[in-house]
PDB file of C-alpha atoms in Angstrom:
ATOM      1  CA  MET A  25      81.294 130.725  57.037  1.00 69.00           C
ATOM      2  CA  LYS A  26      83.243 129.923  60.176  1.00 84.00           C
ATOM      3  CA  LYS A  27      85.800 127.168  59.904  1.00 89.00           C
ATOM      4  CA  ILE A  28      88.294 125.269  61.993  1.00 91.00           C
ATOM      5  CA  GLY A  29      91.267 123.126  61.049  1.00 91.00           C
ATOM      6  CA  ILE A  30      92.104 119.655  62.299  1.00 94.00           C
ATOM      7  CA  ALA A  31      95.738 118.562  62.276  1.00 92.00           C
ATOM      8  CA  GLN A  32      96.660 115.376  60.456  1.00 91.00           C
ATOM      9  CA  GLY A  33      97.038 112.518  62.902  1.00 93.00           C
ATOM     10  CA  VAL A  34      94.114 113.451  65.157  1.00 95.00           C
ATOM     11  CA  PRO A  35      92.198 110.239  66.079  1.00 94.00           C
ATOM     12  CA  GLU A  36      89.368 109.439  63.704  1.00 94.00           C
ATOM     13  CA  GLY A  37      86.817 109.383  66.513  1.00 94.00           C
ATOM     14  CA  LEU A  38      87.698 112.935  67.519  1.00 95.00           C
ATOM     15  CA  VAL A  39      87.575 114.120  63.902  1.00 95.00           C
ATOM     16  CA  GLU A  40      84.065 112.690  63.525  1.00 94.00           C
ATOM     17  CA  ALA A  41      82.905 114.234  66.805  1.00 94.00           C
ATOM     18  CA  LEU A  42      84.287 117.674  65.899  1.00 94.00           C
ATOM     19  CA  THR A  43      82.736 117.527  62.422  1.00 93.00           C
ATOM     20  CA  SER A  44      79.378 116.611  63.931  1.00 91.00           C
ATOM     21  CA  ARG A  45      79.357 119.281  66.646  1.00 90.00           C
ATOM     22  CA  TYR A  46      81.023 122.302  65.025  1.00 90.00           C
ATOM     23  CA  LYS A  47      78.607 124.795  63.459  1.00 86.00           C
ATOM     24  CA  GLY A  48      80.737 125.550  60.456  1.00 88.00           C
ATOM     25  CA  GLU A  49      83.317 124.161  58.035  1.00 89.00           C
ATOM     26  CA  VAL A  50      85.937 121.628  59.162  1.00 90.00           C
ATOM     27  CA  GLU A  51      89.169 121.071  57.205  1.00 89.00           C
ATOM     28  CA  GLN A  52      92.175 118.799  57.603  1.00 87.00           C
ATOM     29  CA  VAL A  53      95.407 120.826  57.712  1.00 87.00           C
ATOM     30  CA  THR A  54      99.158 120.181  57.784  1.00 81.00           C
ATOM     31  CA  SER A  55     102.046 122.211  59.185  1.00 75.00           C
ATOM     32  CA  ALA A  56     102.778 123.412  55.634  1.00 74.00           C
ATOM     33  CA  ASN A  57      99.209 124.635  55.158  1.00 68.00           C
ATOM     34  CA  GLN A  58      99.202 128.397  54.544  1.00 65.00           C
ATOM     35  CA  LYS A  59      95.444 128.936  54.426  1.00 64.00           C
ATOM     36  CA  THR A  60      94.052 131.572  56.751  1.00 69.00           C
ATOM     37  CA  GLY A  61      90.679 132.278  58.240  1.00 82.00           C
ATOM     38  CA  TYR A  62      90.575 129.437  60.748  1.00 88.00           C
ATOM     39  CA  GLU A  63      88.875 130.214  64.026  1.00 89.00           C
ATOM     40  CA  PHE A  64      91.393 127.793  65.517  1.00 92.00           C
ATOM     41  CA  VAL A  65      93.161 124.528  64.730  1.00 93.00           C
ATOM     42  CA  VAL A  66      92.683 121.365  66.808  1.00 95.00           C
ATOM     43  CA  ALA A  67      95.618 119.019  67.440  1.00 95.00           C
ATOM     44  CA  CYS A  68      96.598 116.246  69.846  1.00 95.00           C
ATOM     45  CA  ASP A  69      99.795 116.213  71.884  1.00 94.00           C
ATOM     46  CA  ASP A  70     102.686 117.382  69.651  1.00 94.00           C
ATOM     47  CA  LEU A  71     101.124 116.984  66.198  1.00 93.00           C
ATOM     48  CA  PRO A  72     102.471 119.686  63.820  1.00 92.00           C
ATOM     49  CA  VAL A  73     100.135 122.575  62.976  1.00 90.00           C
ATOM     50  CA  PRO A  74     100.231 125.658  60.718  1.00 86.00           C
ATOM     51  CA  SER A  75     101.884 128.748  62.163  1.00 84.00           C
ATOM     52  CA  GLY A  76     100.048 131.951  62.927  1.00 85.00           C
ATOM     53  CA  VAL A  77      96.683 130.477  63.967  1.00 87.00           C
ATOM     54  CA  PRO A  78      95.166 129.841  67.413  1.00 90.00           C
ATOM     55  CA  ILE A  79      95.732 126.243  68.568  1.00 92.00           C
ATOM     56  CA  ARG A  80      93.646 124.037  70.844  1.00 94.00           C
ATOM     57  CA  ARG A  81      95.337 120.805  71.849  1.00 95.00           C
ATOM     58  CA  TYR A  82      94.153 117.660  73.540  1.00 96.00           C
ATOM     59  CA  VAL A  83      97.119 116.515  75.632  1.00 96.00           C
ATOM     60  CA  THR A  84      97.279 112.907  76.842  1.00 94.00           C
ATOM     61  CA  HIS A  85     100.702 112.628  78.503  1.00 92.00           C
ATOM     62  CA  MET A  86     103.184 114.640  80.548  1.00 91.00           C
ATOM     63  CA  ASP A  87     105.942 114.435  77.931  1.00 91.00           C
ATOM     64  CA  ALA A  88     104.144 116.672  75.407  1.00 92.00           C
ATOM     65  CA  VAL A  89     106.366 119.663  74.644  1.00 93.00           C
ATOM     66  CA  SER A  90     103.744 121.939  73.083  1.00 92.00           C
ATOM     67  CA  SER A  91     102.683 124.982  75.064  1.00 90.00           C
ATOM     68  CA  GLU A  92      98.956 124.796  74.256  1.00 90.00           C
ATOM     69  CA  TRP A  93      97.346 122.440  76.786  1.00 94.00           C
ATOM     70  CA  SER A  94      93.712 123.430  76.243  1.00 93.00           C
ATOM     71  CA  VAL A  95      92.135 120.079  77.219  1.00 95.00           C
ATOM     72  CA  VAL A  96      93.922 117.315  79.117  1.00 95.00           C
ATOM     73  CA  ALA A  97      93.132 113.607  79.356  1.00 94.00           C
ATOM     74  CA  ALA A  98      93.531 113.227  83.133  1.00 93.00           C
ATOM     75  CA  ARG A  99      93.450 115.308  86.317  1.00 92.00           C
ATOM     76  CA  HIS A 100      97.153 114.935  87.106  1.00 92.00           C
ATOM     77  CA  LEU A 101      97.927 116.919  83.931  1.00 93.00           C
ATOM     78  CA  LEU A 102      96.063 120.029  85.135  1.00 93.00           C
ATOM     79  CA  PRO A 103      98.945 121.589  87.155  1.00 93.00           C
ATOM     80  CA  GLU A 104     101.281 121.301  84.164  1.00 93.00           C
ATOM     81  CA  ALA A 105      98.641 122.865  81.901  1.00 93.00           C
ATOM     82  CA  LEU A 106      98.419 125.826  84.275  1.00 93.00           C
ATOM     83  CA  ARG A 107     102.209 126.098  84.413  1.00 93.00           C
ATOM     84  CA  ARG A 108     102.324 126.304  80.623  1.00 92.00           C
ATOM     85  CA  GLY A 109      99.914 129.221  80.550  1.00 91.00           C
ATOM     86  CA  THR A 110      96.447 127.711  80.063  1.00 90.00           C
ATOM     87  CA  GLN A 111      94.287 129.744  82.433  1.00 86.00           C
ATOM     88  CA  ARG A 112      91.336 127.374  82.646  1.00 87.00           C
ATOM     89  CA  PRO A 113      92.272 123.909  81.341  1.00 90.00           C
ATOM     90  CA  ILE A 114      89.529 121.310  80.997  1.00 91.00           C
ATOM     91  CA  VAL A 115      89.700 117.607  81.807  1.00 93.00           C
ATOM     92  CA  ALA A 116      88.109 115.204  79.322  1.00 93.00           C
ATOM     93  CA  PRO A 117      89.093 111.557  80.051  1.00 93.00           C
ATOM     94  CA  LEU A 118      90.898 109.685  77.295  1.00 93.00           C
ATOM     95  CA  PRO A 119      88.432 107.445  75.396  1.00 93.00           C
ATOM     96  CA  VAL A 120      89.557 103.874  74.793  1.00 89.00           C
ATOM     97  CA  LYS A 121      87.589 101.479  72.633  1.00 81.00           C
ATOM     98  CA  SER A 122      86.109  98.682  74.726  1.00 71.00           C
ATOM     99  CA  ILE A 123      87.016  95.270  73.390  1.00 68.00           C
ATOM    100  CA  LYS A 124      86.062  91.763  74.414  1.00 60.00           C
ATOM    101  CA  LYS A 125      88.286  90.221  77.001  1.00 54.00           C
ATOM    102  CA  CYS A 126      91.310  88.424  75.632  1.00 48.00           C
ATOM    103  CA  SER A 127      91.689  84.707  76.166  1.00 43.00           C
ATOM    104  CA  GLN A 128      93.861  84.313  79.234  1.00 47.00           C
ATOM    105  CA  GLY A 129      95.691  81.858  81.427  1.00 47.00           C
ATOM    106  CA  ASP A 130      94.529  80.817  84.873  1.00 46.00           C
ATOM    107  CA  ALA A 131      97.002  82.917  86.830  1.00 47.00           C
ATOM    108  CA  THR A 132      99.195  84.884  84.416  1.00 82.00           C
ATOM    109  CA  VAL A 133     100.129  88.407  85.478  1.00 90.00           C
ATOM    110  CA  ALA A 134     101.579  91.044  83.168  1.00 90.00           C
ATOM    111  CA  VAL A 135     103.955  93.352  85.049  1.00 92.00           C
ATOM    112  CA  LEU A 136     104.280  96.548  83.048  1.00 89.00           C
ATOM    113  CA  SER A 137     107.792  97.942  82.852  1.00 85.00           C
ATOM    114  CA  GLY A 138     108.662 100.367  85.616  1.00 87.00           C
ATOM    115  CA  LYS A 139     110.999 101.129  88.510  1.00 89.00           C
ATOM    116  CA  TRP A 140     109.684  98.278  90.668  1.00 90.00           C
ATOM    117  CA  ALA A 141     108.981  95.707  87.926  1.00 92.00           C
ATOM    118  CA  SER A 142     111.820  93.334  88.880  1.00 92.00           C
ATOM    119  CA  GLU A 143     110.971  93.418  92.585  1.00 94.00           C
ATOM    120  CA  ILE A 144     107.270  92.799  91.927  1.00 94.00           C
ATOM    121  CA  SER A 145     108.023  89.940  89.525  1.00 92.00           C
ATOM    122  CA  ALA A 146     110.347  88.328  92.073  1.00 93.00           C
ATOM    123  CA  GLY A 147     107.688  88.639  94.766  1.00 94.00           C
ATOM    124  CA  LEU A 148     105.080  87.022  92.537  1.00 92.00           C
ATOM    125  CA  ILE A 149     107.408  84.118  91.767  1.00 92.00           C
ATOM    126  CA  GLN A 150     107.974  83.554  95.495  1.00 91.00           C
ATOM    127  CA  HIS A 151     104.208  83.218  95.880  1.00 89.00           C
ATOM    128  CA  GLY A 152     104.033  80.742  92.988  1.00 90.00           C
ATOM    129  CA  ILE A 153     102.374  83.205  90.595  1.00 89.00           C
ATOM    130  CA  ASP A 154     103.327  83.091  86.923  1.00 86.00           C
ATOM    131  CA  SER A 155     104.231  86.545  85.626  1.00 85.00           C
ATOM    132  CA  GLU A 156     105.898  88.296  82.731  1.00 84.00           C
ATOM    133  CA  GLU A 157     107.529  91.721  82.515  1.00 81.00           C
ATOM    134  CA  THR A 158     106.298  93.531  79.432  1.00 78.00           C
ATOM    135  CA  ALA A 159     105.812  96.998  77.968  1.00 68.00           C
ATOM    136  CA  GLU A 160     102.165  96.314  77.049  1.00 69.00           C
ATOM    137  CA  ALA A 161      99.493  94.052  78.493  1.00 65.00           C
ATOM    138  CA  GLY A 162      98.496  91.048  76.417  1.00 64.00           C
ATOM    139  CA  ALA A 163      96.325  88.022  77.155  1.00 64.00           C
ATOM    140  CA  THR A 164      96.589  87.989  80.935  1.00 81.00           C
ATOM    141  CA  SER A 165      94.351  87.626  83.980  1.00 86.00           C
ATOM    142  CA  LEU A 166      95.774  90.667  85.756  1.00 92.00           C
ATOM    143  CA  VAL A 167      97.972  93.669  84.980  1.00 93.00           C
ATOM    144  CA  ILE A 168     100.327  95.354  87.438  1.00 93.00           C
ATOM    145  CA  ASP A 169     101.720  98.811  86.669  1.00 92.00           C
ATOM    146  CA  ALA A 170     105.140  98.824  88.354  1.00 90.00           C
ATOM    147  CA  SER A 171     105.745 102.574  88.124  1.00 90.00           C
ATOM    148  CA  PRO A 172     105.669 104.491  91.416  1.00 89.00           C
ATOM    149  CA  GLU A 173     105.468 107.754  89.459  1.00 84.00           C
ATOM    150  CA  GLY A 174     103.779 108.902  86.261  1.00 76.00           C
ATOM    151  CA  SER A 175     103.671 106.039  83.783  1.00 71.00           C
ATOM    152  CA  GLY A 176     101.146 107.080  81.145  1.00 82.00           C
ATOM    153  CA  ILE A 177      97.378 106.664  81.153  1.00 88.00           C
ATOM    154  CA  HIS A 178      97.312 104.698  77.874  1.00 86.00           C
ATOM    155  CA  ARG A 179      98.840 101.539  79.271  1.00 88.00           C
ATOM    156  CA  ILE A 180      96.514 101.571  82.280  1.00 91.00           C
ATOM    157  CA  ARG A 181      93.306 102.245  80.387  1.00 92.00           C
ATOM    158  CA  PHE A 182      93.848  99.785  77.508  1.00 90.00           C
ATOM    159  CA  PRO A 183      93.822  96.602  79.638  1.00 91.00           C
ATOM    160  CA  MET A 184      90.892  98.008  81.611  1.00 91.00           C
ATOM    161  CA  ALA A 185      88.997  98.385  78.330  1.00 89.00           C
ATOM    162  CA  ALA A 186      89.604  94.658  77.739  1.00 89.00           C
ATOM    163  CA  GLU A 187      88.043  93.848  81.133  1.00 89.00           C
ATOM    164  CA  ILE A 188      91.427  93.051  82.690  1.00 91.00           C
ATOM    165  CA  PRO A 189      91.824  94.470  86.228  1.00 93.00           C
ATOM    166  CA  VAL A 190      94.851  96.670  86.898  1.00 95.00           C
ATOM    167  CA  VAL A 191      96.792  96.923  90.161  1.00 96.00           C
ATOM    168  CA  GLY A 192      98.706 100.186  90.429  1.00 94.00           C
ATOM    169  CA  LEU A 193     100.781 102.098  92.940  1.00 94.00           C
ATOM    170  CA  ALA A 194      99.028 104.751  94.994  1.00 93.00           C
ATOM    171  CA  SER A 195     101.980 107.112  94.380  1.00 92.00           C
ATOM    172  CA  ASN A 196     101.399 106.996  90.605  1.00 93.00           C
ATOM    173  CA  PRO A 197      98.983 109.789  89.576  1.00 92.00           C
ATOM    174  CA  CYS A 198      98.307 108.064  86.252  1.00 91.00           C
ATOM    175  CA  ALA A 199      96.925 105.112  88.202  1.00 92.00           C
ATOM    176  CA  THR A 200      94.978 107.059  90.818  1.00 92.00           C
ATOM    177  CA  ASP A 201      93.303 109.202  88.135  1.00 92.00           C
ATOM    178  CA  THR A 202      91.536 106.143  86.703  1.00 92.00           C
ATOM    179  CA  ILE A 203      91.632 103.391  89.336  1.00 94.00           C
ATOM    180  CA  ARG A 204      89.301 103.536  92.330  1.00 92.00           C
ATOM    181  CA  HIS A 205      90.620 101.089  94.888  1.00 94.00           C
ATOM    182  CA  GLY A 206      88.265  98.173  95.424  1.00 91.00           C
ATOM    183  CA  SER A 207      85.806  99.499  92.864  1.00 91.00           C
ATOM    184  CA  ASN A 208      87.373  99.120  89.408  1.00 92.00           C
ATOM    185  CA  GLY A 209      90.918  98.054  90.314  1.00 94.00           C
ATOM    186  CA  LEU A 210      93.376  97.976  93.197  1.00 96.00           C
ATOM    187  CA  LEU A 211      96.036 100.345  94.542  1.00 95.00           C
ATOM    188  CA  GLY A 212      98.975  99.487  96.787  1.00 95.00           C
ATOM    189  CA  SER A 213     101.690 101.530  98.458  1.00 93.00           C
ATOM    190  CA  SER A 214     104.620  99.083  98.366  1.00 94.00           C
ATOM    191  CA  VAL A 215     106.004  96.073  96.482  1.00 94.00           C
ATOM    192  CA  GLU A 216     104.876  93.752  99.273  1.00 95.00           C
ATOM    193  CA  GLU A 217     101.337  95.135  99.270  1.00 95.00           C
ATOM    194  CA  ILE A 218     101.074  94.933  95.479  1.00 95.00           C
ATOM    195  CA  VAL A 219     102.154  91.279  95.507  1.00 95.00           C
ATOM    196  CA  LEU A 220      99.721  90.492  98.333  1.00 95.00           C
ATOM    197  CA  LEU A 221      96.812  92.214  96.574  1.00 95.00           C
ATOM    198  CA  ALA A 222      97.570  90.384  93.319  1.00 94.00           C
ATOM    199  CA  GLY A 223      97.781  86.997  95.038  1.00 93.00           C
ATOM    200  CA  GLU A 224      94.508  87.439  96.912  1.00 94.00           C
ATOM    201  CA  LEU A 225      92.705  88.672  93.805  1.00 93.00           C
ATOM    202  CA  LEU A 226      93.862  85.749  91.646  1.00 92.00           C
ATOM    203  CA  LYS A 227      92.442  83.344  94.249  1.00 91.00           C
ATOM    204  CA  ASN A 228      89.080  85.108  94.143  1.00 92.00           C
ATOM    205  CA  LYS A 229      87.728  84.544  90.622  1.00 90.00           C
ATOM    206  CA  PRO A 230      84.355  86.270  91.180  1.00 91.00           C
ATOM    207  CA  GLU A 231      86.103  89.393  92.460  1.00 92.00           C
ATOM    208  CA  LEU A 232      88.573  89.259  89.559  1.00 91.00           C
ATOM    209  CA  LYS A 233      85.672  89.210  87.101  1.00 90.00           C
ATOM    210  CA  ARG A 234      83.801  91.943  88.970  1.00 91.00           C
ATOM    211  CA  LEU A 235      86.771  94.319  88.943  1.00 92.00           C
ATOM    212  CA  GLY A 236      87.306  93.617  85.244  1.00 90.00           C
ATOM    213  CA  PHE A 237      83.680  94.419  84.476  1.00 89.00           C
ATOM    214  CA  GLU A 238      83.791  97.626  86.529  1.00 91.00           C
ATOM    215  CA  ALA A 239      87.057  98.639  84.861  1.00 91.00           C
ATOM    216  CA  ARG A 240      85.489  98.359  81.425  1.00 89.00           C
ATOM    217  CA  ALA A 241      82.343 100.161  82.610  1.00 87.00           C
ATOM    218  CA  THR A 242      84.463 103.043  83.932  1.00 89.00           C
ATOM    219  CA  LEU A 243      86.093 103.609  80.555  1.00 88.00           C
ATOM    220  CA  ALA A 244      82.723 103.473  78.816  1.00 85.00           C
ATOM    221  CA  GLU A 245      81.945 106.835  80.446  1.00 84.00           C
ATOM    222  CA  ALA A 246      84.599 108.561  78.294  1.00 90.00           C
ATOM    223  CA  SER A 247      83.876 109.480  74.674  1.00 92.00           C
ATOM    224  CA  TRP A 248      85.323 111.531  71.854  1.00 94.00           C
ATOM    225  CA  GLU A 249      82.104 113.574  71.929  1.00 93.00           C
ATOM    226  CA  ARG A 250      83.041 114.796  75.408  1.00 93.00           C
ATOM    227  CA  VAL A 251      86.552 115.671  74.214  1.00 94.00           C
ATOM    228  CA  ALA A 252      85.139 117.540  71.199  1.00 94.00           C
ATOM    229  CA  ARG A 253      82.697 119.458  73.388  1.00 93.00           C
ATOM    230  CA  ALA A 254      85.566 120.516  75.649  1.00 93.00           C
ATOM    231  CA  LEU A 255      87.720 121.644  72.718  1.00 93.00           C
ATOM    232  CA  LEU A 256      84.859 123.632  71.199  1.00 91.00           C
ATOM    233  CA  GLN A 257      83.896 125.238  74.488  1.00 82.00           C
ATOM    234  CA  GLN A 258      83.789 129.024  74.184  1.00 54.00           C
ATOM    235  CA  GLY A 259      84.747 131.210  77.141  1.00 47.00           C
ATOM    236  CA  ARG A 260      86.156 128.260  79.069  1.00 47.00           C
ATOM    237  CA  VAL A 261      85.179 127.973  82.712  1.00 47.00           C
ATOM    238  CA  GLY A 262      86.919 124.696  83.520  1.00 46.00           C
ATOM    239  CA  TYR A 263      84.295 122.136  82.550  1.00 46.00           C
ATOM    240  CA  PRO A 264      82.342 121.361  79.362  1.00 47.00           C
ATOM    241  CA  GLU A 265      78.747 122.555  79.382  1.00 48.00           C
ATOM    242  CA  LEU A 266      76.274 119.757  79.935  1.00 49.00           C
ATOM    243  CA  GLU A 267      73.654 119.103  77.295  1.00 53.00           C
ATOM    244  CA  GLN A 268      70.151 119.852  78.539  1.00 56.00           C
ATOM    245  CA  LEU A 269      67.325 117.352  78.070  1.00 55.00           C
ATOM    246  CA  GLY A 270      63.679 118.247  77.576  1.00 59.00           C
ATOM    247  CA  GLY A 271      61.020 117.186  80.067  1.00 61.00           C
ATOM    248  CA  ALA A 272      59.869 114.156  78.072  1.00 67.00           C
ATOM    249  CA  ALA A 273      63.433 112.882  77.577  1.00 64.00           C
ATOM    250  CA  LYS A 274      64.223 113.340  81.266  1.00 59.00           C
ATOM    251  CA  TYR A 275      61.117 111.393  82.300  1.00 58.00           C
ATOM    252  CA  TYR A 276      61.869 108.559  79.862  1.00 61.00           C
ATOM    253  CA  ARG A 277      65.447 108.230  81.115  1.00 59.00           C
ATOM    254  CA  TRP A 278      64.255 108.328  84.728  1.00 56.00           C
ATOM    255  CA  VAL A 279      61.742 105.537  84.126  1.00 57.00           C
ATOM    256  CA  GLU A 280      64.347 103.520  82.223  1.00 59.00           C
ATOM    257  CA  ARG A 281      66.835 103.755  85.095  1.00 56.00           C
ATOM    258  CA  LEU A 282      64.264 102.852  87.729  1.00 53.00           C
ATOM    259  CA  GLY A 283      63.196  99.706  85.874  1.00 54.00           C
ATOM    260  CA  HIS A 284      60.747  97.652  87.938  1.00 51.00           C
ATOM    261  CA  ALA A 285      60.794 100.302  90.681  1.00 55.00           C
ATOM    262  CA  THR A 286      59.054 102.932  88.499  1.00 51.00           C
ATOM    263  CA  GLU A 287      55.783 102.589  90.390  1.00 55.00           C
ATOM    264  CA  TRP A 288      57.519 103.726  93.578  1.00 51.00           C
ATOM    265  CA  LYS A 289      59.162 106.851  92.163  1.00 53.00           C
ATOM    266  CA  ASP A 290      56.631 109.161  93.874  1.00 55.00           C
ATOM    267  CA  GLY A 291      56.412 107.110  97.083  1.00 57.00           C
ATOM    268  CA  LEU A 292      56.367 108.596 100.559  1.00 57.00           C
ATOM    269  CA  LEU A 293      58.795 107.618 103.324  1.00 53.00           C
ATOM    270  CA  LEU A 294      57.018 106.539 106.518  1.00 55.00           C
ATOM    271  CA  ASP A 295      57.913 105.638 110.075  1.00 53.00           C
ATOM    272  CA  ASN A 296      56.213 102.506 111.325  1.00 51.00           C
ATOM    273  CA  VAL A 297      56.818  99.574 113.655  1.00 47.00           C
ATOM    274  CA  GLU A 298      59.292  98.048 111.173  1.00 49.00           C
ATOM    275  CA  GLY A 299      61.305 101.214 110.908  1.00 49.00           C
ATOM    276  CA  LEU A 300      61.465 103.190 107.687  1.00 50.00           C
ATOM    277  CA  ALA A 301      59.034 102.193 104.957  1.00 55.00           C
ATOM    278  CA  MET A 302      57.732 103.544 101.664  1.00 56.00           C
ATOM    279  CA  ARG A 303      54.102 103.859 100.608  1.00 57.00           C
ATOM    280  CA  GLN A 304      52.804 104.377  97.083  1.00 57.00           C
ATOM    281  CA  LEU A 305      51.519 107.901  96.552  1.00 58.00           C
ATOM    282  CA  SER A 306      48.435 106.628  94.709  1.00 61.00           C
ATOM    283  CA  GLY A 307      47.977 103.265  96.429  1.00 62.00           C
ATOM    284  CA  ASP A 308      47.942 101.395  99.710  1.00 64.00           C
ATOM    285  CA  ARG A 309      50.998  99.176  99.265  1.00 63.00           C
ATOM    286  CA  GLN A 310      53.999  99.609 101.524  1.00 59.00           C
ATOM    287  CA  ILE A 311      57.592  98.411 101.442  1.00 56.00           C
ATOM    288  CA  GLY A 312      59.449  98.046 104.728  1.00 56.00           C
ATOM    289  CA  LEU A 313      63.190  97.697 105.179  1.00 49.00           C
ATOM    290  CA  LYS A 314      62.708  94.130 106.410  1.00 52.00           C
ATOM    291  CA  MET A 315      61.718  93.253 102.835  1.00 51.00           C
ATOM    292  CA  ARG A 316      64.941  94.591 101.361  1.00 52.00           C
ATOM    293  CA  GLU A 317      66.582  91.216 100.689  1.00 53.00           C
ATOM    294  CA  GLY A 318      63.723  90.015  98.507  1.00 59.00           C
ATOM    295  CA  LEU A 319      63.630  93.318  96.658  1.00 58.00           C
ATOM    296  CA  ARG A 320      67.362  93.225  96.097  1.00 55.00           C
ATOM    297  CA  LYS A 321      67.096  89.722  94.652  1.00 52.00           C
ATOM    298  CA  LYS A 322      64.277  90.807  92.355  1.00 62.00           C
ATOM    299  CA  MET A 323      66.257  93.855  91.237  1.00 59.00           C
ATOM    300  CA  LEU A 324      69.330  91.776  90.435  1.00 50.00           C
ATOM    301  CA  GLU A 325      67.291  89.215  88.510  1.00 54.00           C
ATOM    302  CA  THR A 326      65.695  92.025  86.522  1.00 60.00           C
ATOM    303  CA  LEU A 327      69.002  93.713  85.767  1.00 54.00           C
ATOM    304  CA  ILE A 328      71.129  90.642  85.045  1.00 49.00           C
ATOM    305  CA  GLY A 329      68.634  88.334  83.367  1.00 52.00           C
ATOM    306  CA  ASN A 330      70.178  85.176  81.946  1.00 51.00           C
ATOM    307  CA  ALA A 331      73.797  84.329  82.748  1.00 46.00           C
ATOM    308  CA  ASP A 332      76.381  86.027  80.545  1.00 45.00           C
ATOM    309  CA  SER A 333      78.117  83.406  78.390  1.00 43.00           C
ATOM    310  CA  ASN A 334      81.250  85.567  78.361  1.00 39.00           C
TER     311      ASN A 334
END
């Protein structure tokens, strides 16, 4: 029977995903393990592994010294993976467990340690904003990553998983890999811009909550299953193969996503006096663009339902 080894120290979620997906035997191994017959051994970053066996590593930061960069946790790590000899490295975003938002102060900002931390903190104080320089984000309303260069994706993604928006520097690839400006966080190009963005966001509570929600939703797209699929990929071509759904499953998911709009999925676009409109394929009803506001309201009421107590 085929078998693979998993180095001690690999995250439990990845171990479970590999065990579930691999069509063979899975064993935990140590660097002192002398057993042979492994198809390959999976490890993360610089975890020790047995000698003399093929290695596939999941690398999450630029400081990893190992030469095997099979799968990386962010796009900015791809050039280094190529430099170290991986011909077709794969990107599988680092999964972070989503947690409920921490209790937080009205206007407390955590400034993560970095080259510009002191300048950013001083700027916030001048604008009357309470802040604290720290290595890790705690119970805050907003997190600012003060590094203009690579800072590590862990400390950006963990507050995002707690629904805390992050403001990063556009020159920091760790920030730009995860943060989409105005969508799930904010990016600035200077100390002054970072301070201005933070001040405006703290005054806009609805936008602060929206960015926090979108930040958490972004991280929900990553999973250890995706990382496992990338590590198990045979004949790598740069991306994990997508799982194929049958016709019935595809239809069910399509209907589920459409929600109340299911009845219009086969509609026809028309040109009429109101501009573009849609007509039911098997009916006489039409929807014109002038009706869009009412439809949008109905869609939001359907999606959101009762107010979220959190």
